Each structure stands twice: as structure tokens, then as C-alpha cells.
PDB file of C-alpha atoms in Angstrom:
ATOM      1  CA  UNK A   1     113.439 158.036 127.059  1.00 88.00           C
ATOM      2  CA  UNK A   2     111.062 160.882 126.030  1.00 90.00           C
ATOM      3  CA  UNK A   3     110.791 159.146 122.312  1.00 93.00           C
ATOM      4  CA  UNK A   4     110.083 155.132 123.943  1.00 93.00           C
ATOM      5  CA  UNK A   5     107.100 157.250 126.136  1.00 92.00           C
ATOM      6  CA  UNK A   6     106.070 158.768 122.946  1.00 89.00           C
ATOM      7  CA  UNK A   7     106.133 155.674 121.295  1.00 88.00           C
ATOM      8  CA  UNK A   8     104.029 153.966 123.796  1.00 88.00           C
ATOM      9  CA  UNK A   9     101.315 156.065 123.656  1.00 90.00           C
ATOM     10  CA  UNK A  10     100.695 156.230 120.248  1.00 87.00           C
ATOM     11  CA  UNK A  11     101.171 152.733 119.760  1.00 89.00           C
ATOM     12  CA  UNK A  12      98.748 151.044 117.353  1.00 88.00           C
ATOM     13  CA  UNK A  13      97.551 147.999 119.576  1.00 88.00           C
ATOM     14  CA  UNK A  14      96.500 150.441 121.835  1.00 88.00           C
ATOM     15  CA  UNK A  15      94.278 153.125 120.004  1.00 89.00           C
ATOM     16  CA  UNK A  16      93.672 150.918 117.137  1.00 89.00           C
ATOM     17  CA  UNK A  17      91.583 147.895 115.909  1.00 91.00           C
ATOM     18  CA  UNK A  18      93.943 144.998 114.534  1.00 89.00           C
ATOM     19  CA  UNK A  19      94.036 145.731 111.234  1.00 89.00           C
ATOM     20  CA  UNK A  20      94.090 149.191 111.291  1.00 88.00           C
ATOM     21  CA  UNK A  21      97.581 151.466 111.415  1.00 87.00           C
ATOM     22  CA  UNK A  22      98.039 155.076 111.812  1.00 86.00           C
ATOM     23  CA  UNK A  23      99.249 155.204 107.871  1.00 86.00           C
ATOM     24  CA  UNK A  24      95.515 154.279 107.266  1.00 85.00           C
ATOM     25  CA  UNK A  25      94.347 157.510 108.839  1.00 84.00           C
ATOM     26  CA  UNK A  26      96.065 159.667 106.301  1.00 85.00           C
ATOM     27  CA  UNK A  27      94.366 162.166 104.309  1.00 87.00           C
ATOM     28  CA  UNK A  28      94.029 160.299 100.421  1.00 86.00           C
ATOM     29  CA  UNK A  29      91.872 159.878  98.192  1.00 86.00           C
ATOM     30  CA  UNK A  30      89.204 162.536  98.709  1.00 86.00           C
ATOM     31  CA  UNK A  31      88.785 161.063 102.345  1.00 87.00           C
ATOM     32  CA  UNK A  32      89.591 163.545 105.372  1.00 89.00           C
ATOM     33  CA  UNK A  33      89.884 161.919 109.184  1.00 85.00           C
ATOM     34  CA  UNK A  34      89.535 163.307 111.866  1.00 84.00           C
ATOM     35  CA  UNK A  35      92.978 164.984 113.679  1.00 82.00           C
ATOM     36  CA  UNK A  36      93.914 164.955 116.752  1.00 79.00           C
ATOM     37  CA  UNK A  37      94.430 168.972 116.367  1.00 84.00           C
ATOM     38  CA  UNK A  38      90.342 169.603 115.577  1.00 87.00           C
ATOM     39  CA  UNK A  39      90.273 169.018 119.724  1.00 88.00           C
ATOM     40  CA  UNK A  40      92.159 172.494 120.123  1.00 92.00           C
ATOM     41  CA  UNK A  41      89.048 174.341 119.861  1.00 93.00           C
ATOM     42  CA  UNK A  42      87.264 172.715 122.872  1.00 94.00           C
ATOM     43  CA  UNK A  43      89.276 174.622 125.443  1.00 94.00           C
ATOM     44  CA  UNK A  44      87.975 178.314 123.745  1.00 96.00           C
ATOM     45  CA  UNK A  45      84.719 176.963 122.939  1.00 97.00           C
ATOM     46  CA  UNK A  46      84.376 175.812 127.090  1.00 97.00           C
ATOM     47  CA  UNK A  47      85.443 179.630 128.271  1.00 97.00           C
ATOM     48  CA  UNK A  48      82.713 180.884 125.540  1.00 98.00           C
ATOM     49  CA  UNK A  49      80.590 178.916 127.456  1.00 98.00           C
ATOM     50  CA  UNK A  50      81.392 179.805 130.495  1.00 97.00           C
ATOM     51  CA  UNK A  51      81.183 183.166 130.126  1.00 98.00           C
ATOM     52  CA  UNK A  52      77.854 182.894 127.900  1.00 98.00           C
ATOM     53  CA  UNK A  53      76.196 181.291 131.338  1.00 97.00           C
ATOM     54  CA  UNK A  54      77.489 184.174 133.721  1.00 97.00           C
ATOM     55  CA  UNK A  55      75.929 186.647 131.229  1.00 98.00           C
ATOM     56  CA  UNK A  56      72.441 184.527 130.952  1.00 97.00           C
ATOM     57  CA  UNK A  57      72.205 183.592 134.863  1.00 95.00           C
ATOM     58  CA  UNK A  58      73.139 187.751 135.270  1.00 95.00           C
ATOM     59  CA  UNK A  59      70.683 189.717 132.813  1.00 97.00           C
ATOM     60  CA  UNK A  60      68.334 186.955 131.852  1.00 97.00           C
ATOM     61  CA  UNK A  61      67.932 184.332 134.558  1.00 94.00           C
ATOM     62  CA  UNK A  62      67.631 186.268 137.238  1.00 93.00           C
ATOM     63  CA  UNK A  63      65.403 188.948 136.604  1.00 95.00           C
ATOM     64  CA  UNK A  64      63.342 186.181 135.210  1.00 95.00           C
ATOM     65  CA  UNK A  65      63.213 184.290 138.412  1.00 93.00           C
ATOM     66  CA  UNK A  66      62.285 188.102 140.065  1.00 92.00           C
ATOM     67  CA  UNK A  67      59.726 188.652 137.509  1.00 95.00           C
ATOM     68  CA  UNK A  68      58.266 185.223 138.692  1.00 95.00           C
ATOM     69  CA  UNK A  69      58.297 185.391 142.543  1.00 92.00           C
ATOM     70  CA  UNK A  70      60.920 182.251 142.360  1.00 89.00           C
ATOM     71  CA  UNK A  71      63.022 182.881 145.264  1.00 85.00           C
ATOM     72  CA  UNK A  72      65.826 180.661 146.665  1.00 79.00           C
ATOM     73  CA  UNK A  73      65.273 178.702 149.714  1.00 78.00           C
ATOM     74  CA  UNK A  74      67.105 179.833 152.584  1.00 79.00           C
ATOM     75  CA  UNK A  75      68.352 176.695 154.534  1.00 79.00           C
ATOM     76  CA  UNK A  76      68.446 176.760 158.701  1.00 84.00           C
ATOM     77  CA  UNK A  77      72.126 176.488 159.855  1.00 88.00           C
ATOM     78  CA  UNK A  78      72.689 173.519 162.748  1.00 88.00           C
ATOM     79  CA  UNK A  79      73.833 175.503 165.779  1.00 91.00           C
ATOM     80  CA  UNK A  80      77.263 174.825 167.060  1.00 92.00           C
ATOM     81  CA  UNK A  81      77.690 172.063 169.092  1.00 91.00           C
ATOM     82  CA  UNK A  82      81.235 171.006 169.647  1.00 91.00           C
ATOM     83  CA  UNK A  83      80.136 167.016 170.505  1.00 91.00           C
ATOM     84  CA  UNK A  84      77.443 166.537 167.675  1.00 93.00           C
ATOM     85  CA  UNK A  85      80.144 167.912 165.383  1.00 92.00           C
ATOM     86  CA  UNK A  86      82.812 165.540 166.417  1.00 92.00           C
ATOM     87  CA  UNK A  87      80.489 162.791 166.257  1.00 92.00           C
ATOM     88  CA  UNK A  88      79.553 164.010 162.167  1.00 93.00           C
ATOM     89  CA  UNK A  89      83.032 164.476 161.472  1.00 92.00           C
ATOM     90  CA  UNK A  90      84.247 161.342 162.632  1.00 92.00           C
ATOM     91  CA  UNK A  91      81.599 158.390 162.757  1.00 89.00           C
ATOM     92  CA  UNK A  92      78.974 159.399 160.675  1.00 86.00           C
ATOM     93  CA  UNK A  93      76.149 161.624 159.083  1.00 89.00           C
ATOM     94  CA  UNK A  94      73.067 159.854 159.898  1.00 89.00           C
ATOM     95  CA  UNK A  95      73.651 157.857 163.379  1.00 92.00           C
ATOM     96  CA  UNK A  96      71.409 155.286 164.664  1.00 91.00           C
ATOM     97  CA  UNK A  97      68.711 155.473 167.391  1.00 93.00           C
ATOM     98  CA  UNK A  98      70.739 153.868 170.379  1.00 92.00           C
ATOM     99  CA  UNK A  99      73.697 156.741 169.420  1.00 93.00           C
ATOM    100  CA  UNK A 100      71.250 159.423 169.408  1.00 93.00           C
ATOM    101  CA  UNK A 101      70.228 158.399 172.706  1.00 93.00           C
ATOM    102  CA  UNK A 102      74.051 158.801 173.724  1.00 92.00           C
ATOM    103  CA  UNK A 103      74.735 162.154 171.809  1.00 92.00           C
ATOM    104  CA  UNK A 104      71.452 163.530 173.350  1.00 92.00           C
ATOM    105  CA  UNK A 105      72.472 162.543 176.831  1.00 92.00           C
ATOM    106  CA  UNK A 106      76.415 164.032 175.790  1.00 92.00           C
ATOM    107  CA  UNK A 107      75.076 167.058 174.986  1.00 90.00           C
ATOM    108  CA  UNK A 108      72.244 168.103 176.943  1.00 91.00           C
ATOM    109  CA  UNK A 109      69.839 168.124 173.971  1.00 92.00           C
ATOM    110  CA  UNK A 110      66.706 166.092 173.699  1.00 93.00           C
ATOM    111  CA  UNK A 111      66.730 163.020 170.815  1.00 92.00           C
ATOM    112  CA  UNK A 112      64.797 165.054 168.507  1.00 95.00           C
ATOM    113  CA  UNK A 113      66.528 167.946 168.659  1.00 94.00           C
ATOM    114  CA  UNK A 114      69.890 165.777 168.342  1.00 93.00           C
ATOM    115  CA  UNK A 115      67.923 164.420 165.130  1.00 94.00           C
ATOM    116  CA  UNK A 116      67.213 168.233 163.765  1.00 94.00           C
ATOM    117  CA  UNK A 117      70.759 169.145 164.018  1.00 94.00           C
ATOM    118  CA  UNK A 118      71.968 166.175 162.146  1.00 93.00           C
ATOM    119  CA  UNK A 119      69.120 166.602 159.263  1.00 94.00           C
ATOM    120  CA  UNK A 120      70.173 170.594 159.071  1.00 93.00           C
ATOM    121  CA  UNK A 121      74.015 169.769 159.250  1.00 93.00           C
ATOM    122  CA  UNK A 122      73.258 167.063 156.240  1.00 93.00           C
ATOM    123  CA  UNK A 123      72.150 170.156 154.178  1.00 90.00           C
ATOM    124  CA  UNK A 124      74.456 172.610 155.251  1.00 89.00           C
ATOM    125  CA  UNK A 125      76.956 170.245 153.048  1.00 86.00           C
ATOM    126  CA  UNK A 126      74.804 169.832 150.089  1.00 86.00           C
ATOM    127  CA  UNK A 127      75.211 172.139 147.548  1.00 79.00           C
ATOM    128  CA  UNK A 128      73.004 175.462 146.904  1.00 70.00           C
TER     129      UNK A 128
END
């Protein structure tokens, strides 16, 4: 079973044009192709990376952004509110006026302070 799986995905129709076979491929006459092992070094080359950009956003980045007065933006939290969040959760993140009307009479809020929380709880999901 394992060598009929292992046949299927290497077969030629599917990786290949028509008139091309894997024997092709092979290493001859001062050519060299490509191998499927030269994709072994990705995986240490994306942890060198990785670790490269926590170093650089740590003792270069940073003090950098301190050196230039570039400071992140704190963003206002929506207050809790146990029916506006049901309503995000469940029917949407932007609702329309005549729900707004509803939500604000629901909760006790005014419409644009119904509006506010729903703009601030949009960016409390977006990413930093």
C-alpha cells in the first residue's frame, strides 16, 4: 500500500511536462538538477532567521525607535458589556443603524456610544 502511495506521488504526469521523465533529471553530462534534498536547508535557514529578527527587534530596533521618540500606540479597550458582546460574537462586527438603535435601547447606552464600543472592540481584534 505504502509503495502504490509512493508511486502516486511521484508519478510523472503529475510533476512533469509530457515529454519529460524523472530519468531525464539525472545528473549526466556535465549538467546538475536540482534535488529534492537542496530543500533540507530551508528549515535551519528559517530558525536563523528567526532568531536573527529577535536579536535585531531586541538590541537594534528598539533602542532605535527610543532614540527616535517612536512610541507604540496604546489602543482604548471597549468596556464590558455582556449584550454588545453577544451581539459581536454572534451577528456581526459592524451592525447597521436600525440595530444600533436596538442595542442602544438593550443596553442603556446612547447610539454613539453603542457605535464607540463596536469601533474599539473592532481593534481590540486586530493585531498590534
Amino acid at each position: 500500500m505504502l509503495q502504490t502511495l509512493y508511486d502516486y506521488f511521484w508519478w510523472e504526469r503529475l510533476w512533469l511536462p509530457v515529454n519529460l521523465t524523472w530519468a531525464d533529471l539525472e545528473d549526466r553530462d556535465g549538467r546538475v538538477y536540482a534535488k529534492a534534498s537542496d530543500l533540507y536547508i530551508t528549515l535551519p535557514l528559517a530558525l536563523l532567521f528567526l532568531i536573527v529578527r529577535y536579536f535585531f527587534e531586541l538590541y537594534v530596533a528598539t533602542p532605535l525607535a527610543a532614540l527616535l521618540n517612536i512610541k507604540e500606540k496604546t489602543r482604548l479597550r471597549a468596556p464590558p458589556n455582556a449584550t454588545l458582546e453577544h451581539f459581536y460574537l454572534t451577528s456581526g462586527k459592524q451592525p447597521k443603524q436600525v440595530e444600533v438603535e436596538l442595542l442602544s435601547r438593550q443596553s442603556g447606552l446612547s447610539g454613539r456610544q453603542v457605535e464607540r464600543w463596536f469601533r474599539r472592540r473592532r481593534n481590540q481584534d486586530r493585531p498590534s
